[in-house]
Coordinates of C-alpha atoms in Angstrom, one line a residue:
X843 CA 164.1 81.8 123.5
X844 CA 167.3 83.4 125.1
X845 CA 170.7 82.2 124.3
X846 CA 174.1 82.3 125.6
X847 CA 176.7 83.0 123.1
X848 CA 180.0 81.3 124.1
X849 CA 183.8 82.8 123.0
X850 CA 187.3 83.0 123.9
X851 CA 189.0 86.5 123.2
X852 CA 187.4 87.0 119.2
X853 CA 186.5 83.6 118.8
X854 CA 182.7 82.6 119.1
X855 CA 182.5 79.0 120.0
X856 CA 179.2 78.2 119.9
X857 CA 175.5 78.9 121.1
X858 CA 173.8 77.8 124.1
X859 CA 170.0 77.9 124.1
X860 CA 168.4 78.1 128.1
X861 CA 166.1 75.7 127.0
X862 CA 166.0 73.9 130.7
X863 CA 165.0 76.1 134.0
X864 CA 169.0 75.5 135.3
X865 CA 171.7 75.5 133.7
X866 CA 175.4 74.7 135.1
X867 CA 178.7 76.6 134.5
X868 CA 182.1 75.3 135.5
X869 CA 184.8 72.9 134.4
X870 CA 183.6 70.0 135.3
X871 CA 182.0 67.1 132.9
X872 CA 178.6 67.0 134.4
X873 CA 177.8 70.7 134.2
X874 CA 175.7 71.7 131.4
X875 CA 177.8 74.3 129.7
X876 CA 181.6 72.3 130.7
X877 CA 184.8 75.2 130.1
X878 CA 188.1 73.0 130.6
X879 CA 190.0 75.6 132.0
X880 CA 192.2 76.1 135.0
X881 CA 190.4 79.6 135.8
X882 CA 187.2 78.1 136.1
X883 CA 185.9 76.4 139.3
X884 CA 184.2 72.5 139.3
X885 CA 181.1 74.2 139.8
X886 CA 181.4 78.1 138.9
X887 CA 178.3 79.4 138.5
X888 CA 174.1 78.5 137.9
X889 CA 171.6 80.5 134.8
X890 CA 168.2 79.9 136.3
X891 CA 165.5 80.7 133.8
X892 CA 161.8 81.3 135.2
X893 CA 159.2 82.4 132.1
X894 CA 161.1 84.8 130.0
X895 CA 163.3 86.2 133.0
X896 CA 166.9 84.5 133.6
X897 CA 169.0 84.8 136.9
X898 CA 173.0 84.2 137.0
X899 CA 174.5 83.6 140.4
X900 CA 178.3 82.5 141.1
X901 CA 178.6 79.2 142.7
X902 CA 181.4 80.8 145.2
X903 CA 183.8 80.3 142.4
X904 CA 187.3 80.3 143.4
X905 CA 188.1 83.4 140.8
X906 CA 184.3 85.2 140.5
X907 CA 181.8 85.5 138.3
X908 CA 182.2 89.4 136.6
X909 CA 179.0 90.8 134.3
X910 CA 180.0 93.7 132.0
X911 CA 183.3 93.8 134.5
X912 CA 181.8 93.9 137.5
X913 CA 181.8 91.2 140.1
X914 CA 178.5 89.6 141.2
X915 CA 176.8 87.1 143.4
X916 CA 173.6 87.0 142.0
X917 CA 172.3 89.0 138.5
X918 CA 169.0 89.9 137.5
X919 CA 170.4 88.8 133.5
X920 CA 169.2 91.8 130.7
X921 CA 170.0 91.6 126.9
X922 CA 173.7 92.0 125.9
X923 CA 175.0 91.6 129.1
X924 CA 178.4 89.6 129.0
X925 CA 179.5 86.9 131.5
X926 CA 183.3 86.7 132.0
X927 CA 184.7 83.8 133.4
X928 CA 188.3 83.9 133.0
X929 CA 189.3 84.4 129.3
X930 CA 185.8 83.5 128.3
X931 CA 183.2 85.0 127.7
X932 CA 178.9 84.3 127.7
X933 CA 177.0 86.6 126.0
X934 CA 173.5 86.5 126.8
X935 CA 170.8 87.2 124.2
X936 CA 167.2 87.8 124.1
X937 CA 164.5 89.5 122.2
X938 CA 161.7 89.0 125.0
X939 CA 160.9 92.8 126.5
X940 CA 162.5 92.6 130.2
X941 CA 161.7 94.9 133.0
X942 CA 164.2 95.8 136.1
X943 CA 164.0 93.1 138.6
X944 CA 166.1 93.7 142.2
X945 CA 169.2 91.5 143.3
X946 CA 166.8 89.7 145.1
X947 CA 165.0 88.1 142.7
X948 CA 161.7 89.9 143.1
X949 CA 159.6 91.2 140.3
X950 CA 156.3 92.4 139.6
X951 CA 153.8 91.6 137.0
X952 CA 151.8 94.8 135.6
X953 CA 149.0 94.7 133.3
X954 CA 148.8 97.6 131.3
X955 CA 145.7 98.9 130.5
X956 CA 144.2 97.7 126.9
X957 CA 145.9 94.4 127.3
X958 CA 142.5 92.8 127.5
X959 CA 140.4 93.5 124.6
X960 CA 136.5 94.6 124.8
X961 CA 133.8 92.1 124.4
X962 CA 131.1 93.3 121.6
X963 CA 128.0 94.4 123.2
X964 CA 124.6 94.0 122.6
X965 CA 124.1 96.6 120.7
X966 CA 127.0 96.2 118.2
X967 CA 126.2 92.7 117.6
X968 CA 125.4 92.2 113.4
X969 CA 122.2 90.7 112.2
X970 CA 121.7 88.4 110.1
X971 CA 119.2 90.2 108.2
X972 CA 118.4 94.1 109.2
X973 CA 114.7 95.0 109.2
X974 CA 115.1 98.2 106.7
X975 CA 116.6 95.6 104.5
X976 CA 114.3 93.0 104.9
X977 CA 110.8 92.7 102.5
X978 CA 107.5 93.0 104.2
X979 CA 106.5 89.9 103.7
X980 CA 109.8 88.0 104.8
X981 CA 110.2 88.0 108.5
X982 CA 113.1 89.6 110.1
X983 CA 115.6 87.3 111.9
X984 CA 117.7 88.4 114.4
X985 CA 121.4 86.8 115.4
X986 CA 121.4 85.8 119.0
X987 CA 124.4 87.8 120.5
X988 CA 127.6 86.2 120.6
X989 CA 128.3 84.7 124.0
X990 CA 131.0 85.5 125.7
X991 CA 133.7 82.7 126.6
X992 CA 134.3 81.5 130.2
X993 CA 136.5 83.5 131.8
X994 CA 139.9 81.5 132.4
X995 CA 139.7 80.6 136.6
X996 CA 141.5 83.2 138.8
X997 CA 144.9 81.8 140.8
X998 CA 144.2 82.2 144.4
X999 CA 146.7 84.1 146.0
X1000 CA 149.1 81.3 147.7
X1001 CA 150.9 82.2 150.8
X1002 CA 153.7 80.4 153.1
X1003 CA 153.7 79.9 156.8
X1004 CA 156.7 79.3 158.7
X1005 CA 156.1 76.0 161.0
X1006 CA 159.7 75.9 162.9
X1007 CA 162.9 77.9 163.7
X1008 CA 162.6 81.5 165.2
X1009 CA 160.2 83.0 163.0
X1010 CA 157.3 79.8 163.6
X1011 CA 153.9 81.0 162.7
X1012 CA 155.0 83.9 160.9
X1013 CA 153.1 84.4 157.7
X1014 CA 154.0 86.1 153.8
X1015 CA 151.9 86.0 150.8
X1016 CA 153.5 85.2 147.8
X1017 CA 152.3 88.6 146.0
X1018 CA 155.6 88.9 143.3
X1019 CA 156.1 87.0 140.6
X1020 CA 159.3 85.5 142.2
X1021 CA 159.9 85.4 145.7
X1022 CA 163.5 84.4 147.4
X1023 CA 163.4 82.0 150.0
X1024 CA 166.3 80.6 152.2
X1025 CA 169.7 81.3 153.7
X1026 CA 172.1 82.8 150.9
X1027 CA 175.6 81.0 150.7
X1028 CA 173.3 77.6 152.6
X1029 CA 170.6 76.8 150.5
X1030 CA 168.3 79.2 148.5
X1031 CA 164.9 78.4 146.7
X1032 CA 162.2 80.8 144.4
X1033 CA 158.6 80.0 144.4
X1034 CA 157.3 81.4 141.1
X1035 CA 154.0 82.6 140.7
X1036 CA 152.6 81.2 137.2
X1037 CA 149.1 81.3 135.5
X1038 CA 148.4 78.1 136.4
X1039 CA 150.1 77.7 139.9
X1040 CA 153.4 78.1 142.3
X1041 CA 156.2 76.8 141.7
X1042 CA 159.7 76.4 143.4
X1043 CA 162.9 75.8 141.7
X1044 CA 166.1 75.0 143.5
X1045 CA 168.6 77.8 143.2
X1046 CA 171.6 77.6 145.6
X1047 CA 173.6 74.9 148.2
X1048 CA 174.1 71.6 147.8
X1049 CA 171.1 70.3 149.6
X1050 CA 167.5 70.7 147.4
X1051 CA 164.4 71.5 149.0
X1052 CA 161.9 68.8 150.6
X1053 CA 158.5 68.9 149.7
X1054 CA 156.1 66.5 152.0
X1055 CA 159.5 64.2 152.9
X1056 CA 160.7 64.3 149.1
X1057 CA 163.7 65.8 147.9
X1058 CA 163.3 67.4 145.0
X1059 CA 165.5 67.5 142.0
X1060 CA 166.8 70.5 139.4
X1061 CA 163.7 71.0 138.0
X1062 CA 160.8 73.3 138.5
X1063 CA 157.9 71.5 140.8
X1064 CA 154.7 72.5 141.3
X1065 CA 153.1 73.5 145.0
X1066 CA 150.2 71.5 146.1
X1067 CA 147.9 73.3 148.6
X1068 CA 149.0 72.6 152.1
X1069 CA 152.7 71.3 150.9
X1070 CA 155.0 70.9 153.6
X1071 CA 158.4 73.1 152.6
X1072 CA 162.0 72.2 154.3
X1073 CA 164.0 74.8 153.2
X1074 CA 167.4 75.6 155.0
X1075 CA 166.9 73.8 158.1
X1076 CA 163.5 75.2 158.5
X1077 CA 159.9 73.7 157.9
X1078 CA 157.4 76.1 156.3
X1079 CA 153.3 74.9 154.6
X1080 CA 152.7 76.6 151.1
X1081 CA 148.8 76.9 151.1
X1082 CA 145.8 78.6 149.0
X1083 CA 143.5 81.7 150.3
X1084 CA 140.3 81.7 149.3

């Protein structure tokens, strides 16, 4: 599991596990990591962890959000990168293999080749008893071949249609991994695409998404085929393709 690793100039403070899909930054009591200092805005900046990938994004803080000493908005988070806020400073560390992921949000899954392994065939399959081995007189038995497991169901590919605003009836299939919905610096969502389904996580403004006249909260929910989506003033369905 990643960490953050909290100090102030050589002191380490303590460590943060990202145990939970968002976690708050900012001096405030209610955020989840709370830094009681002037320099730091109420609410300064959001870790959202998807799988093993983690995003930071500054909260328009008054003084900025800086990673390895340069300012950002949003951060595609890799291991050993620092967080400066102020005089302090989160260090973010993890031992999962990451690959390079756009400002955006956007990444890719590959499967490399060999990542599945074979199924015995026929032919390999051992016997029970061989029939060089086995005595005329004892009959030769032969072990069925092994059967193969049922293959794990395939995830249809999901897709979102917009159903108001200027871009109505417009289509996009949800082909990435993580897909960036929404109106940066007015409300921004991702829709993750998971083994076993979609699902969108609140990352920016201080509205939350609708689903079907809900309003969700900070926690990862899972699309329902033909779910209704307000999102930034606009209404958009998440379906299945067959």
């Amino acid at each position: 599991m990643a960490k953050l690793i909290l100090s102030m100039e050589t002191t380490m403070l303590k460590d943060i596990p990202l145990n939970k899909e968002r976690i708050t930054i900012g001096r405030k009591p209610h955020n989840d990591i709370q830094i009681d200092n002037l320099a730091i805005s109420g609410e300064h900046a959001v870790v959202i962890t998807i799988l093993n990938d983690s995003f930071l994004e500054d909260m328009g803080s008054t003084n900025g959000t800086f990673v390895n000493g340069q300012s950002i908005k949003k951060h595609f988070l890799q291991n050993g990168d620092t967080i400066e806020l102020g005089k302090y400073r989160l260090k973010y560390v993890s031992d999962v293999p990451q690959q390079t992921s756009n400002t955006d949000f956007e990444k890719t899954m590959i499967l490399r080749p060999g990542a599945i392994p074979k199924m015995p065939s026929e032919s390999s399959a051992p016997s029970a008893v061989s029939a060089q081995s086995a005595t005329p007189a004892a009959p030769v038995t032969v072990a069925p071949p092994p059967v193969a497991a049922p293959a794990a169901p395939i995830l249809p590919l999901g897709a979102i249609q917009v159903l108001s605003g200027g871009n109505a009836g417009k289509e996009m299939e949800l082909t990435k991994t993580l897909t960036t919905l929404g109106k940066p610096g007015v409300q921004v969502a991702v829709i993750a695409r998971r083994p076993h389904g979609y699902f969108i996580t609140h990352v920016e403004g201080a509205s939350f998404p609708v689903v079907n006249g809900t309003t969700l909260g900070t926690q990862a929910h899972q699309l329902g085929d033909h779910d209704v989506i307000e999102l930034a003033g606009v209404k958009m369905e998440f379906f299945l393709k067959n």
